XYZ file of C-alpha atoms in Angstrom:
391
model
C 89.601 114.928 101.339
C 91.613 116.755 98.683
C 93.906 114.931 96.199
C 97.194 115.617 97.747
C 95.995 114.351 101.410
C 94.846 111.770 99.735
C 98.372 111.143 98.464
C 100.504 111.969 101.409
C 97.802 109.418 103.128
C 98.907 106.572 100.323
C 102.212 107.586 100.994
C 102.556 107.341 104.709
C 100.864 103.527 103.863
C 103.879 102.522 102.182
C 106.144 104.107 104.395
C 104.813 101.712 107.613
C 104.227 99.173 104.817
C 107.897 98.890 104.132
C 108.813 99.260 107.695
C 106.432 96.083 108.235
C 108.677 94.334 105.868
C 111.395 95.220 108.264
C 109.706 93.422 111.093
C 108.937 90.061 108.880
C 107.343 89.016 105.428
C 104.525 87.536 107.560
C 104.029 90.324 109.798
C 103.673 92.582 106.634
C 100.943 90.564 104.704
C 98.585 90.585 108.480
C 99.146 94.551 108.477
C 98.394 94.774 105.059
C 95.066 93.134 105.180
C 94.727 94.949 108.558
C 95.288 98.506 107.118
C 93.110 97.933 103.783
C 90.099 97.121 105.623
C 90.194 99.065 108.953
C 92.484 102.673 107.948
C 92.109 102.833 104.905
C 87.941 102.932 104.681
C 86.375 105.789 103.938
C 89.759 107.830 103.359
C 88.881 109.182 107.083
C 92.005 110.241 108.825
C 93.419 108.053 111.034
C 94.546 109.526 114.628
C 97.731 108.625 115.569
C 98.133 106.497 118.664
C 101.054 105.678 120.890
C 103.300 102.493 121.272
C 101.288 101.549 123.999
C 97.760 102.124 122.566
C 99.096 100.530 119.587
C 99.965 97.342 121.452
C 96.572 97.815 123.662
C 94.207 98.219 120.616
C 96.436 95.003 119.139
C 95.571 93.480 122.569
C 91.947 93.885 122.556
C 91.276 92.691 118.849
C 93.024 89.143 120.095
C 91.115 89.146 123.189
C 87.844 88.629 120.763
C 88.522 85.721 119.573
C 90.934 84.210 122.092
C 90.206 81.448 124.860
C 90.497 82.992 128.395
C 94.094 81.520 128.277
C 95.151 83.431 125.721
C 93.304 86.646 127.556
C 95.584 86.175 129.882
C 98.402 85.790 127.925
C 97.569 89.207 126.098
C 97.185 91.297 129.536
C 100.434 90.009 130.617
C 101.742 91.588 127.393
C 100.187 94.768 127.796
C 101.391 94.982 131.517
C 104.810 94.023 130.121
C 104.838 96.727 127.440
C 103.668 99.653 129.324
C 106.747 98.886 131.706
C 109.163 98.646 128.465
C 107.505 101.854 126.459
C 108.211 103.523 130.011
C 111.915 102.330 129.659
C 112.640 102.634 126.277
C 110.868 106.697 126.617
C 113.747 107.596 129.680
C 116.458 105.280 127.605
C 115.753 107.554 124.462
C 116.540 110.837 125.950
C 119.667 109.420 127.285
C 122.017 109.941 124.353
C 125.112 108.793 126.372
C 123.594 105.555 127.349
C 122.572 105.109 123.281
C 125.824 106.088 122.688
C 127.943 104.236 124.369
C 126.322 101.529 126.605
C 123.224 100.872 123.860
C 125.218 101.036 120.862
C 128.878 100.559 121.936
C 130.270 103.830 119.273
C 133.842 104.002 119.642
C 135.045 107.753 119.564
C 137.547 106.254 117.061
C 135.013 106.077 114.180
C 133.845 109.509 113.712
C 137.441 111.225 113.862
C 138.026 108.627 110.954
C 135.165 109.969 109.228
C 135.844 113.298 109.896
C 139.789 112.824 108.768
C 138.524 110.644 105.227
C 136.121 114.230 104.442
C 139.877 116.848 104.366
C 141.994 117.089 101.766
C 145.023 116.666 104.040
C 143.930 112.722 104.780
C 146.603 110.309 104.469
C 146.765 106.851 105.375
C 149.290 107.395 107.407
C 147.120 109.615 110.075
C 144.215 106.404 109.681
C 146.736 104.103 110.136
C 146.974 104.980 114.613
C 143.079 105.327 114.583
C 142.038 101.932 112.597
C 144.751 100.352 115.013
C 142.866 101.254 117.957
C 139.889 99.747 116.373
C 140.535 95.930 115.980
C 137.185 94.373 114.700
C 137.964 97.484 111.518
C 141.388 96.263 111.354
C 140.016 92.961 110.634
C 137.540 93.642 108.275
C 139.980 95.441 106.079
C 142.446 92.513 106.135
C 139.999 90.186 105.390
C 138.471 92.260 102.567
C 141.847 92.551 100.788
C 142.126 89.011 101.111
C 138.817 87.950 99.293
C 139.615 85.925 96.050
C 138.583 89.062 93.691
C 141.613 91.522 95.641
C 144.292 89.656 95.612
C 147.556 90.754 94.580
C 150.196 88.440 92.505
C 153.597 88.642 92.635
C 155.830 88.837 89.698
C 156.030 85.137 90.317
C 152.229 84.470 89.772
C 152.034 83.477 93.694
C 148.770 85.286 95.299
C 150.212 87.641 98.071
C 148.498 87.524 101.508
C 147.985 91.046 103.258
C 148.332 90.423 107.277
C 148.217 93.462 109.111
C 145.403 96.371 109.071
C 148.511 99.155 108.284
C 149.190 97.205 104.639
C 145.603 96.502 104.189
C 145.293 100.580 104.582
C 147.908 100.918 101.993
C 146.423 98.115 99.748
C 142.759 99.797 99.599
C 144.197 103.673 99.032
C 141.923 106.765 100.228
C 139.768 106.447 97.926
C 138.018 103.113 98.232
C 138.262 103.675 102.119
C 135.818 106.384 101.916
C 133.212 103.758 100.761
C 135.024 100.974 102.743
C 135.167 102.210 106.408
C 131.469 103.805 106.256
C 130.015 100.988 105.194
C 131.826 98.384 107.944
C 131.378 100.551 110.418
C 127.905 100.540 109.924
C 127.649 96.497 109.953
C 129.824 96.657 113.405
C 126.436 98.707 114.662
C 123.860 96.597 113.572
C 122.122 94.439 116.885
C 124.237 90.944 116.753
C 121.011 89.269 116.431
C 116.946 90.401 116.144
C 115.819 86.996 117.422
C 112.650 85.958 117.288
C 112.731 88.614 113.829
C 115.046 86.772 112.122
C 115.632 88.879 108.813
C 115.527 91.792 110.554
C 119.351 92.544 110.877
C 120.069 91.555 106.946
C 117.066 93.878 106.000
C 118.690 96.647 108.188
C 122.015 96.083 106.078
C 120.482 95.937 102.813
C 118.465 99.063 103.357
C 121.355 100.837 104.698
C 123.443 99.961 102.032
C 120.549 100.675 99.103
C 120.506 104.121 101.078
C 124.344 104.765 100.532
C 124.716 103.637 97.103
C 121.769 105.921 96.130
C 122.478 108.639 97.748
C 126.064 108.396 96.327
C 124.570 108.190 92.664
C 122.037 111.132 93.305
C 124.707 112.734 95.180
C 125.939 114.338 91.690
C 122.363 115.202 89.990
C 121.561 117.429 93.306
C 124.868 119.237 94.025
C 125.866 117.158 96.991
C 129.152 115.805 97.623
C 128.395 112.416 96.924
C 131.438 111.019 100.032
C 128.902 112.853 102.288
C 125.596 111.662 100.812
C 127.065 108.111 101.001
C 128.618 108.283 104.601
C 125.525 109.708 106.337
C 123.285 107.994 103.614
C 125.177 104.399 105.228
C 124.331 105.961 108.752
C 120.700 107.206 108.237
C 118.813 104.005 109.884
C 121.264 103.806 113.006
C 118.362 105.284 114.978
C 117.013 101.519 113.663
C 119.661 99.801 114.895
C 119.527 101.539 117.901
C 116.000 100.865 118.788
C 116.459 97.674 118.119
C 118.781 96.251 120.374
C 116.996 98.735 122.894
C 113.860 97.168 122.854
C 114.986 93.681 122.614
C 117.231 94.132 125.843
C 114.905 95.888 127.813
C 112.042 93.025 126.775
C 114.520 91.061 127.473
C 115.248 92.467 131.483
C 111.286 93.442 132.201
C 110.322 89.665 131.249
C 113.016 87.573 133.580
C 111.770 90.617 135.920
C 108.115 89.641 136.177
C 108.791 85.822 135.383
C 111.162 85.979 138.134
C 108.237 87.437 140.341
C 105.452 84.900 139.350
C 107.527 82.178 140.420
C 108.447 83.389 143.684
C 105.119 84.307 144.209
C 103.512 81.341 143.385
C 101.525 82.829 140.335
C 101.500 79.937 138.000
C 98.520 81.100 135.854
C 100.872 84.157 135.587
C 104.304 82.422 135.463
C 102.837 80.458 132.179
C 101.273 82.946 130.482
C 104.740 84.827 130.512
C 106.317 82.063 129.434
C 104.702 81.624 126.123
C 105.056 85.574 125.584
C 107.768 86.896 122.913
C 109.108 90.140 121.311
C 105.930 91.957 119.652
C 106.341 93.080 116.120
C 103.564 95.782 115.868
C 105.167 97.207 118.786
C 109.022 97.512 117.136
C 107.556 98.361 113.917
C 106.169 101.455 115.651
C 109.057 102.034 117.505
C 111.191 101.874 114.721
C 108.479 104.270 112.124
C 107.872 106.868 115.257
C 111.398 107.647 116.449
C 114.212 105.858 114.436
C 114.935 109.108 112.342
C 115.005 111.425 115.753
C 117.371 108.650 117.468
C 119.442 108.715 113.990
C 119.931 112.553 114.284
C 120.931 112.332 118.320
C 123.422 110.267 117.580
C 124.963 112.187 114.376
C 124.907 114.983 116.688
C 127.100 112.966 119.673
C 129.670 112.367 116.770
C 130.492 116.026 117.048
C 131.583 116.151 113.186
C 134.220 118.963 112.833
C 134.220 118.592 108.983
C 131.215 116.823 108.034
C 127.937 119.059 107.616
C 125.802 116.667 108.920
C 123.845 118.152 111.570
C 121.195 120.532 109.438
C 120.696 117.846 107.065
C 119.722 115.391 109.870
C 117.564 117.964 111.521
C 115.837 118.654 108.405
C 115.810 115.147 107.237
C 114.354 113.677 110.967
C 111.778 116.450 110.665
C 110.212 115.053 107.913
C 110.337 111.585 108.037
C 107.235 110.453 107.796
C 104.970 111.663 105.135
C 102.048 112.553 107.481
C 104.482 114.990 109.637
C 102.521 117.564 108.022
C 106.362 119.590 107.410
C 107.193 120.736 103.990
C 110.714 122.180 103.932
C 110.515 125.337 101.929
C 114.211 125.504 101.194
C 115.752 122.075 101.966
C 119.885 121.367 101.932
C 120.962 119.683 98.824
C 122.285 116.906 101.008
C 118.773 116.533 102.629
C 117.244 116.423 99.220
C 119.380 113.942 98.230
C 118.658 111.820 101.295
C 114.750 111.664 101.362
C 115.553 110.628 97.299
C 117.727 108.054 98.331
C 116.215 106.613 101.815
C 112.991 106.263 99.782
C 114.054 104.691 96.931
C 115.816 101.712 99.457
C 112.431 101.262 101.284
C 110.774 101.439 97.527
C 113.517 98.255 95.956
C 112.398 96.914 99.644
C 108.711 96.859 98.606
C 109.422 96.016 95.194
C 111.904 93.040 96.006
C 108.402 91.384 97.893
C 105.885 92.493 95.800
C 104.477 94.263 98.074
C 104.010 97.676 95.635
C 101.862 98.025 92.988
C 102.879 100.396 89.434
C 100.126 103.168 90.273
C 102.201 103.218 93.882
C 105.238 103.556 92.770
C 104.621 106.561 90.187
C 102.489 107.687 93.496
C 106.135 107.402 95.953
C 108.640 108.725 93.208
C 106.391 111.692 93.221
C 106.526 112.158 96.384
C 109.973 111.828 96.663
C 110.453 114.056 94.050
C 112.402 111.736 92.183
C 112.605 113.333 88.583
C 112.533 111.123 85.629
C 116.281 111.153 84.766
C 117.378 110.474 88.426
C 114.817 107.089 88.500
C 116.358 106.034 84.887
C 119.708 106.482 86.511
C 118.470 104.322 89.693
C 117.295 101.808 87.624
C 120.600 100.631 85.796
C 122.439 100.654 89.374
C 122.922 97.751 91.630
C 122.664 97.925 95.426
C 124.016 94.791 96.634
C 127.781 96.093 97.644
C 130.375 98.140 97.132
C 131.760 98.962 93.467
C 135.686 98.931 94.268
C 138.041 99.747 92.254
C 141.813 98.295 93.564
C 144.822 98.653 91.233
């Protein structure tokens, strides 16, 4: 094996690494052992496997050690998860049922997008749009409102902002190109990832690492940084997406086939499927195989008039994954800037549980292609909110 498959191999580690993190802090120390002593031996490459093998092969380690009991329990999984991985592959192609049913996008959002990106914006064409949107009307009045925003009167008397049109006014353009990106992107996130609790947070963080670097590398790679941080903010949708797929269609195949046992008098059965729960290997593949592809589906449903989004997602989604084996020989500035960015969120991921060593990080910058001025420039940045400036 030559030095640089060697790398890319070490790479695409840390990639499903941090997306274990995703998942759970537990989940991600069992994979790690897991992947050191079974993948990783003998630097022999490592074919990939499906969802459902995945989730088979998972099956068949537990069996080995597992009463008959829990046997049972594990082929009631696998029966469970070949029906969902046959549910979730017709949901995927579906982008109007990601869209709109999955996801809930109103058609609202983009055109605001799309309106912040022209020179001709004005508050007062956002103004009609954010009031068709109330949960964004909302969020802007109650952001204006924190302690830190507040205005005072000439009287010293904090003045309360009440309505989404002065909250508009009270922000300006250009904090609301940060602003309405970044809330929109919360609004999209699954309401809850129960029984994987931190898994919404970690989507937010990540997504908002994403924007913030994207935004600062925006400028060292000739990219507009309002576009590098809007579709930075909007690169792990796909994640989102998948997400509240999988755990609604668990959700419907399980009361399906507990629903059956019992009527059929399968108790054996009818327990077993009762002590069953979300699997994590099985959303942590979801999410590594096809969050990027989902991701660039739905860019493309937002139909972006002024927004050149759509080559930089295609190129982006193409190589996701560091063993795609797809080395752009020309990439967009903007799809430069968001490998740079998206890597150095799951990187401050890693980093944030010790789960990276110093040899693997110089190993995942260099992948990246992070130069040494753009990780000096990383490193003095925060990534824990917005930076807004209101006069």
């Amino acid at each position: 094996m030559t030095e640089k498959n060697l790398d890319l191999r070490m790479a695409q580690a840390l990639c499903e690494r941090a997306h274990d993190l995703l998942i759970s802090h537990s989940f991600a120390q069992k994979q790690l052992g897991y992947i050191h002593t079974l993948e990783m031996n003998l630097g022999e490459k490592v074919p990939q496997r499906t969802l459902l093998e995945v989730e088979i092969a998972a099956s068949a380690k537990r069996k080995e050690s597992s009463t008959s009991h829990h046997k049972y329990i594990a082929k009631a999984s696998e029966h469970i998860h070949q029906a969902i991985e046959t549910s979730i592959a017709k949901q995927i192609n579906d982008i109007d049922c990601l869209y709109y049913e999955v996801m809930g996008i109103e058609d609202g959002v983009p055109a605001i997008f799309d309106l912040l990106a022209v020179k001709s914006a004005s508050v007062g064409r956002l103004e009609p749009l954010v009031n068709d949107l109330s949960w964004l009307g909302r969020e802007l009045v109650s952001l204006v409102n924190m302690p830190q925003y507040r205005k005072k009167s000439t009287m010293g008397t904090t003045v309360k902002v009440d309505t989404p049109a002065l909250a508009l006014r009270y922000l300006g353009l250009e904090n609301l190109q940060w602003v309405i990106p970044t809330y929109a992107m919360r609004h999209w996130l699954p309401h809850s990832t129960e029984p994987f609790q931190l898994l919404k947070r970690k989507l937010r963080e990540l997504s908002m690492a994403t924007a913030l670097a994207a935004k600062v590398l925006a400028e060292l790679n000739g990219a507009k940084e309002q576009h590098a941080y809007t579709l930075g903010m909007m690169l792990d949708i796909g994640k989102a997406a998948l997400t509240r797929l999988y755990l609604r269609s668990y959700e419907a195949v399980w009361q399906d086939r507990v629903l059956k046992a019992r009527n059929k008098g399968h108790k054996d059965l009818h327990t077993a499927l009762l002590e069953l729960s979300p699997d994590p290997l099985f959303l942590r593949n979801l999410l590594l195989e096809h969050s990027a592809s989902v991701t660039q589906q739905i860019v493309e449903k937002m139909a972006f008039r002024y927004l050149p989004f759509n080559a930089a997602m295609e190129e982006f989604a193409a190589t996701y994954l560091p063993n795609s084996n797809k080395k752009l020989s020309d990439p967009l500035p903007l799809t430069v800037v968001l490998k740079k960015a998206h890597g150095y969120a799951l990187y401050l991921l890693l980093k944030e549980n010790h789960f990276i060593e110093e040899d693997e990080t110089s190993l995942w910058f260099s992948y990246l292609g992070l130069t040494k001025e753009e990780q000096k420039v990383l490193a003095t940045c925060s990534f824990h909110g917005m930076q807004l400036t209101i006069l």
